[in-house]
């Protein structure tokens, strides 16, 4: 059974940066799509970014494009999310998710992913 663990959340001031990490145990990310979603208080979970391990294609939501970068970690069970120019709209709990056989058109859909972490909280203060 694959388990995902997020780390790196915290509190940061507007304009600051954070790097989130996602580590898988019980498996690797080979042949998987790995994504980050976030959920702010009172809002639905929304897609942030994804990376297809084979080939390395990346995808971003419009609000984070140009500010966030998703990348493979040094090991086959690690993915990072570098977040720059953070603002209050980025405050949320961030979740890592992974799944195999996800078609491109379903990359941004939460139900496409089989495994989820518990989340890490990011708070951006002014």
JSON list of C-alpha atoms in Angstrom, two decimals:
[
{"chain": "A", "resi": 1, "resn": "UNK", "atom": "CA", "xyz": [0.00, 0.00, 0.00]},
{"chain": "A", "resi": 2, "resn": "UNK", "atom": "CA", "xyz": [1.44, 3.33, -1.08]},
{"chain": "A", "resi": 3, "resn": "UNK", "atom": "CA", "xyz": [1.40, 6.09, 1.47]},
{"chain": "A", "resi": 4, "resn": "UNK", "atom": "CA", "xyz": [2.16, 9.74, 0.74]},
{"chain": "A", "resi": 5, "resn": "UNK", "atom": "CA", "xyz": [3.61, 12.19, 3.22]},
{"chain": "A", "resi": 6, "resn": "UNK", "atom": "CA", "xyz": [3.77, 15.93, 2.64]},
{"chain": "A", "resi": 7, "resn": "UNK", "atom": "CA", "xyz": [6.17, 18.25, 4.39]},
{"chain": "A", "resi": 8, "resn": "UNK", "atom": "CA", "xyz": [7.37, 21.83, 4.17]},
{"chain": "A", "resi": 9, "resn": "UNK", "atom": "CA", "xyz": [4.24, 23.76, 5.01]},
{"chain": "A", "resi": 10, "resn": "UNK", "atom": "CA", "xyz": [4.23, 26.68, 7.38]},
{"chain": "A", "resi": 11, "resn": "UNK", "atom": "CA", "xyz": [3.62, 30.37, 7.70]},
{"chain": "A", "resi": 12, "resn": "UNK", "atom": "CA", "xyz": [5.20, 32.88, 5.36]},
{"chain": "A", "resi": 13, "resn": "UNK", "atom": "CA", "xyz": [4.73, 36.54, 4.59]},
{"chain": "A", "resi": 14, "resn": "UNK", "atom": "CA", "xyz": [3.27, 37.84, 1.35]},
{"chain": "A", "resi": 15, "resn": "UNK", "atom": "CA", "xyz": [5.88, 37.65, -1.38]},
{"chain": "A", "resi": 16, "resn": "UNK", "atom": "CA", "xyz": [7.79, 34.88, 0.35]},
{"chain": "A", "resi": 17, "resn": "UNK", "atom": "CA", "xyz": [8.60, 31.35, -0.77]},
{"chain": "A", "resi": 18, "resn": "UNK", "atom": "CA", "xyz": [8.10, 27.81, 0.47]},
{"chain": "A", "resi": 19, "resn": "UNK", "atom": "CA", "xyz": [9.02, 24.40, -0.87]},
{"chain": "A", "resi": 20, "resn": "UNK", "atom": "CA", "xyz": [6.67, 21.52, -0.27]},
{"chain": "A", "resi": 21, "resn": "UNK", "atom": "CA", "xyz": [7.82, 17.93, -0.56]},
{"chain": "A", "resi": 22, "resn": "UNK", "atom": "CA", "xyz": [5.90, 14.72, -1.11]},
{"chain": "A", "resi": 23, "resn": "UNK", "atom": "CA", "xyz": [7.46, 11.38, -0.28]},
{"chain": "A", "resi": 24, "resn": "UNK", "atom": "CA", "xyz": [5.97, 8.00, -1.11]},
{"chain": "A", "resi": 25, "resn": "UNK", "atom": "CA", "xyz": [6.49, 4.92, 1.00]},
{"chain": "A", "resi": 26, "resn": "UNK", "atom": "CA", "xyz": [5.61, 1.43, -0.13]},
{"chain": "A", "resi": 27, "resn": "UNK", "atom": "CA", "xyz": [6.25, 2.31, -3.76]},
{"chain": "A", "resi": 28, "resn": "UNK", "atom": "CA", "xyz": [7.74, 4.78, -6.19]},
{"chain": "A", "resi": 29, "resn": "UNK", "atom": "CA", "xyz": [6.35, 7.42, -8.53]},
{"chain": "A", "resi": 30, "resn": "UNK", "atom": "CA", "xyz": [7.49, 5.60, -11.66]},
{"chain": "A", "resi": 31, "resn": "UNK", "atom": "CA", "xyz": [4.72, 5.48, -14.26]},
{"chain": "A", "resi": 32, "resn": "UNK", "atom": "CA", "xyz": [2.62, 7.75, -12.07]},
{"chain": "A", "resi": 33, "resn": "UNK", "atom": "CA", "xyz": [1.20, 11.20, -12.36]},
{"chain": "A", "resi": 34, "resn": "UNK", "atom": "CA", "xyz": [1.88, 13.12, -9.17]},
{"chain": "A", "resi": 35, "resn": "UNK", "atom": "CA", "xyz": [-0.15, 16.21, -8.37]},
{"chain": "A", "resi": 36, "resn": "UNK", "atom": "CA", "xyz": [-0.65, 18.88, -5.78]},
{"chain": "A", "resi": 37, "resn": "UNK", "atom": "CA", "xyz": [-4.11, 20.04, -4.85]},
{"chain": "A", "resi": 38, "resn": "UNK", "atom": "CA", "xyz": [-5.11, 22.58, -2.26]},
{"chain": "A", "resi": 39, "resn": "UNK", "atom": "CA", "xyz": [-8.17, 23.36, -0.23]},
{"chain": "A", "resi": 40, "resn": "UNK", "atom": "CA", "xyz": [-8.82, 26.70, 1.40]},
{"chain": "A", "resi": 41, "resn": "UNK", "atom": "CA", "xyz": [-11.38, 27.11, 4.22]},
{"chain": "A", "resi": 42, "resn": "UNK", "atom": "CA", "xyz": [-14.89, 26.98, 2.84]},
{"chain": "A", "resi": 43, "resn": "UNK", "atom": "CA", "xyz": [-13.75, 26.14, -0.66]},
{"chain": "A", "resi": 44, "resn": "UNK", "atom": "CA", "xyz": [-13.55, 23.02, -2.75]},
{"chain": "A", "resi": 45, "resn": "UNK", "atom": "CA", "xyz": [-10.30, 21.20, -3.34]},
{"chain": "A", "resi": 46, "resn": "UNK", "atom": "CA", "xyz": [-8.59, 22.64, -6.41]},
{"chain": "A", "resi": 47, "resn": "UNK", "atom": "CA", "xyz": [-5.84, 21.50, -8.71]},
{"chain": "A", "resi": 48, "resn": "UNK", "atom": "CA", "xyz": [-2.47, 23.25, -8.35]},
{"chain": "A", "resi": 49, "resn": "UNK", "atom": "CA", "xyz": [0.14, 21.37, -10.36]},
{"chain": "A", "resi": 50, "resn": "UNK", "atom": "CA", "xyz": [1.04, 17.93, -11.69]},
{"chain": "A", "resi": 51, "resn": "UNK", "atom": "CA", "xyz": [3.96, 16.08, -13.19]},
{"chain": "A", "resi": 52, "resn": "UNK", "atom": "CA", "xyz": [3.92, 12.94, -15.28]},
{"chain": "A", "resi": 53, "resn": "UNK", "atom": "CA", "xyz": [6.88, 10.92, -14.04]},
{"chain": "A", "resi": 54, "resn": "UNK", "atom": "CA", "xyz": [7.56, 9.28, -17.39]},
{"chain": "A", "resi": 55, "resn": "UNK", "atom": "CA", "xyz": [8.48, 12.11, -19.70]},
{"chain": "A", "resi": 56, "resn": "UNK", "atom": "CA", "xyz": [8.37, 14.83, -17.09]},
{"chain": "A", "resi": 57, "resn": "UNK", "atom": "CA", "xyz": [5.47, 16.86, -18.53]},
{"chain": "A", "resi": 58, "resn": "UNK", "atom": "CA", "xyz": [4.18, 19.43, -16.08]},
{"chain": "A", "resi": 59, "resn": "UNK", "atom": "CA", "xyz": [0.83, 21.14, -15.69]},
{"chain": "A", "resi": 60, "resn": "UNK", "atom": "CA", "xyz": [-0.24, 24.17, -13.66]},
{"chain": "A", "resi": 61, "resn": "UNK", "atom": "CA", "xyz": [-3.41, 25.94, -12.76]},
{"chain": "A", "resi": 62, "resn": "UNK", "atom": "CA", "xyz": [-3.68, 29.50, -14.00]},
{"chain": "A", "resi": 63, "resn": "UNK", "atom": "CA", "xyz": [-3.43, 31.11, -10.52]},
{"chain": "A", "resi": 64, "resn": "UNK", "atom": "CA", "xyz": [-0.02, 29.54, -9.85]},
{"chain": "A", "resi": 65, "resn": "UNK", "atom": "CA", "xyz": [1.49, 29.47, -13.33]},
{"chain": "A", "resi": 66, "resn": "UNK", "atom": "CA", "xyz": [4.79, 31.32, -13.37]},
{"chain": "A", "resi": 67, "resn": "UNK", "atom": "CA", "xyz": [5.07, 31.28, -9.56]},
{"chain": "A", "resi": 68, "resn": "UNK", "atom": "CA", "xyz": [5.05, 27.57, -8.67]},
{"chain": "A", "resi": 69, "resn": "UNK", "atom": "CA", "xyz": [7.30, 24.83, -10.01]},
{"chain": "A", "resi": 70, "resn": "UNK", "atom": "CA", "xyz": [6.69, 21.11, -9.62]},
{"chain": "A", "resi": 71, "resn": "UNK", "atom": "CA", "xyz": [9.68, 18.84, -10.01]},
{"chain": "A", "resi": 72, "resn": "UNK", "atom": "CA", "xyz": [10.96, 15.37, -9.35]},
{"chain": "A", "resi": 73, "resn": "UNK", "atom": "CA", "xyz": [13.01, 14.86, -6.23]},
{"chain": "A", "resi": 74, "resn": "UNK", "atom": "CA", "xyz": [16.35, 13.12, -6.12]},
{"chain": "A", "resi": 75, "resn": "UNK", "atom": "CA", "xyz": [14.69, 9.75, -5.57]},
{"chain": "A", "resi": 76, "resn": "UNK", "atom": "CA", "xyz": [11.93, 8.05, -7.51]},
{"chain": "A", "resi": 77, "resn": "UNK", "atom": "CA", "xyz": [9.60, 8.47, -4.57]},
{"chain": "A", "resi": 78, "resn": "UNK", "atom": "CA", "xyz": [9.87, 12.24, -4.13]},
{"chain": "A", "resi": 79, "resn": "UNK", "atom": "CA", "xyz": [8.23, 15.27, -5.72]},
{"chain": "A", "resi": 80, "resn": "UNK", "atom": "CA", "xyz": [8.68, 18.91, -4.78]},
{"chain": "A", "resi": 81, "resn": "UNK", "atom": "CA", "xyz": [6.60, 22.03, -5.22]},
{"chain": "A", "resi": 82, "resn": "UNK", "atom": "CA", "xyz": [8.54, 25.27, -5.16]},
{"chain": "A", "resi": 83, "resn": "UNK", "atom": "CA", "xyz": [6.20, 28.16, -4.39]},
{"chain": "A", "resi": 84, "resn": "UNK", "atom": "CA", "xyz": [7.32, 31.73, -4.97]},
{"chain": "A", "resi": 85, "resn": "UNK", "atom": "CA", "xyz": [5.63, 35.12, -4.74]},
{"chain": "A", "resi": 86, "resn": "UNK", "atom": "CA", "xyz": [3.08, 33.75, -2.31]},
{"chain": "A", "resi": 87, "resn": "UNK", "atom": "CA", "xyz": [-0.02, 35.77, -1.54]},
{"chain": "A", "resi": 88, "resn": "UNK", "atom": "CA", "xyz": [-3.05, 35.40, 0.70]},
{"chain": "A", "resi": 89, "resn": "UNK", "atom": "CA", "xyz": [-4.94, 33.50, -2.02]},
{"chain": "A", "resi": 90, "resn": "UNK", "atom": "CA", "xyz": [-2.40, 30.69, -1.65]},
{"chain": "A", "resi": 91, "resn": "UNK", "atom": "CA", "xyz": [-3.38, 30.03, 1.97]},
{"chain": "A", "resi": 92, "resn": "UNK", "atom": "CA", "xyz": [-4.71, 26.48, 2.08]},
{"chain": "A", "resi": 93, "resn": "UNK", "atom": "CA", "xyz": [-4.00, 22.92, 3.03]},
{"chain": "A", "resi": 94, "resn": "UNK", "atom": "CA", "xyz": [-1.90, 21.39, 0.27]},
{"chain": "A", "resi": 95, "resn": "UNK", "atom": "CA", "xyz": [-2.32, 17.73, -0.63]},
{"chain": "A", "resi": 96, "resn": "UNK", "atom": "CA", "xyz": [-0.09, 15.44, -2.64]},
{"chain": "A", "resi": 97, "resn": "UNK", "atom": "CA", "xyz": [-1.77, 12.81, -4.80]},
{"chain": "A", "resi": 98, "resn": "UNK", "atom": "CA", "xyz": [-0.60, 10.10, -7.15]},
{"chain": "A", "resi": 99, "resn": "UNK", "atom": "CA", "xyz": [-2.10, 7.69, -9.62]},
{"chain": "A", "resi": 100, "resn": "UNK", "atom": "CA", "xyz": [-1.28, 5.52, -12.61]},
{"chain": "A", "resi": 101, "resn": "UNK", "atom": "CA", "xyz": [-2.84, 5.51, -16.03]},
{"chain": "A", "resi": 102, "resn": "UNK", "atom": "CA", "xyz": [-4.25, 9.02, -15.73]},
{"chain": "A", "resi": 103, "resn": "UNK", "atom": "CA", "xyz": [-5.11, 10.42, -19.13]},
{"chain": "A", "resi": 104, "resn": "UNK", "atom": "CA", "xyz": [-4.15, 13.98, -19.92]},
{"chain": "A", "resi": 105, "resn": "UNK", "atom": "CA", "xyz": [-7.70, 15.31, -19.82]},
{"chain": "A", "resi": 106, "resn": "UNK", "atom": "CA", "xyz": [-8.14, 13.96, -16.28]},
{"chain": "A", "resi": 107, "resn": "UNK", "atom": "CA", "xyz": [-4.92, 15.34, -14.82]},
{"chain": "A", "resi": 108, "resn": "UNK", "atom": "CA", "xyz": [-6.73, 18.14, -12.98]},
{"chain": "A", "resi": 109, "resn": "UNK", "atom": "CA", "xyz": [-9.52, 15.95, -11.58]},
{"chain": "A", "resi": 110, "resn": "UNK", "atom": "CA", "xyz": [-9.13, 14.80, -7.95]},
{"chain": "A", "resi": 111, "resn": "UNK", "atom": "CA", "xyz": [-11.06, 11.59, -8.54]},
{"chain": "A", "resi": 112, "resn": "UNK", "atom": "CA", "xyz": [-8.37, 10.46, -10.99]},
{"chain": "A", "resi": 113, "resn": "UNK", "atom": "CA", "xyz": [-5.88, 9.91, -8.18]},
{"chain": "A", "resi": 114, "resn": "UNK", "atom": "CA", "xyz": [-5.69, 6.78, -6.07]},
{"chain": "A", "resi": 115, "resn": "UNK", "atom": "CA", "xyz": [-3.39, 7.87, -3.27]},
{"chain": "A", "resi": 116, "resn": "UNK", "atom": "CA", "xyz": [-3.49, 10.99, -1.12]},
{"chain": "A", "resi": 117, "resn": "UNK", "atom": "CA", "xyz": [-1.42, 12.42, 1.67]},
{"chain": "A", "resi": 118, "resn": "UNK", "atom": "CA", "xyz": [-2.80, 13.97, 4.84]},
{"chain": "A", "resi": 119, "resn": "UNK", "atom": "CA", "xyz": [-1.97, 17.48, 3.74]},
{"chain": "A", "resi": 120, "resn": "UNK", "atom": "CA", "xyz": [0.33, 20.24, 4.90]},
{"chain": "A", "resi": 121, "resn": "UNK", "atom": "CA", "xyz": [-0.90, 23.70, 5.83]},
{"chain": "A", "resi": 122, "resn": "UNK", "atom": "CA", "xyz": [0.38, 26.83, 4.16]},
{"chain": "A", "resi": 123, "resn": "UNK", "atom": "CA", "xyz": [-0.51, 30.20, 5.62]},
{"chain": "A", "resi": 124, "resn": "UNK", "atom": "CA", "xyz": [0.44, 33.44, 3.89]},
{"chain": "A", "resi": 125, "resn": "UNK", "atom": "CA", "xyz": [0.19, 36.51, 6.06]},
{"chain": "A", "resi": 126, "resn": "UNK", "atom": "CA", "xyz": [0.36, 40.15, 5.06]}
]
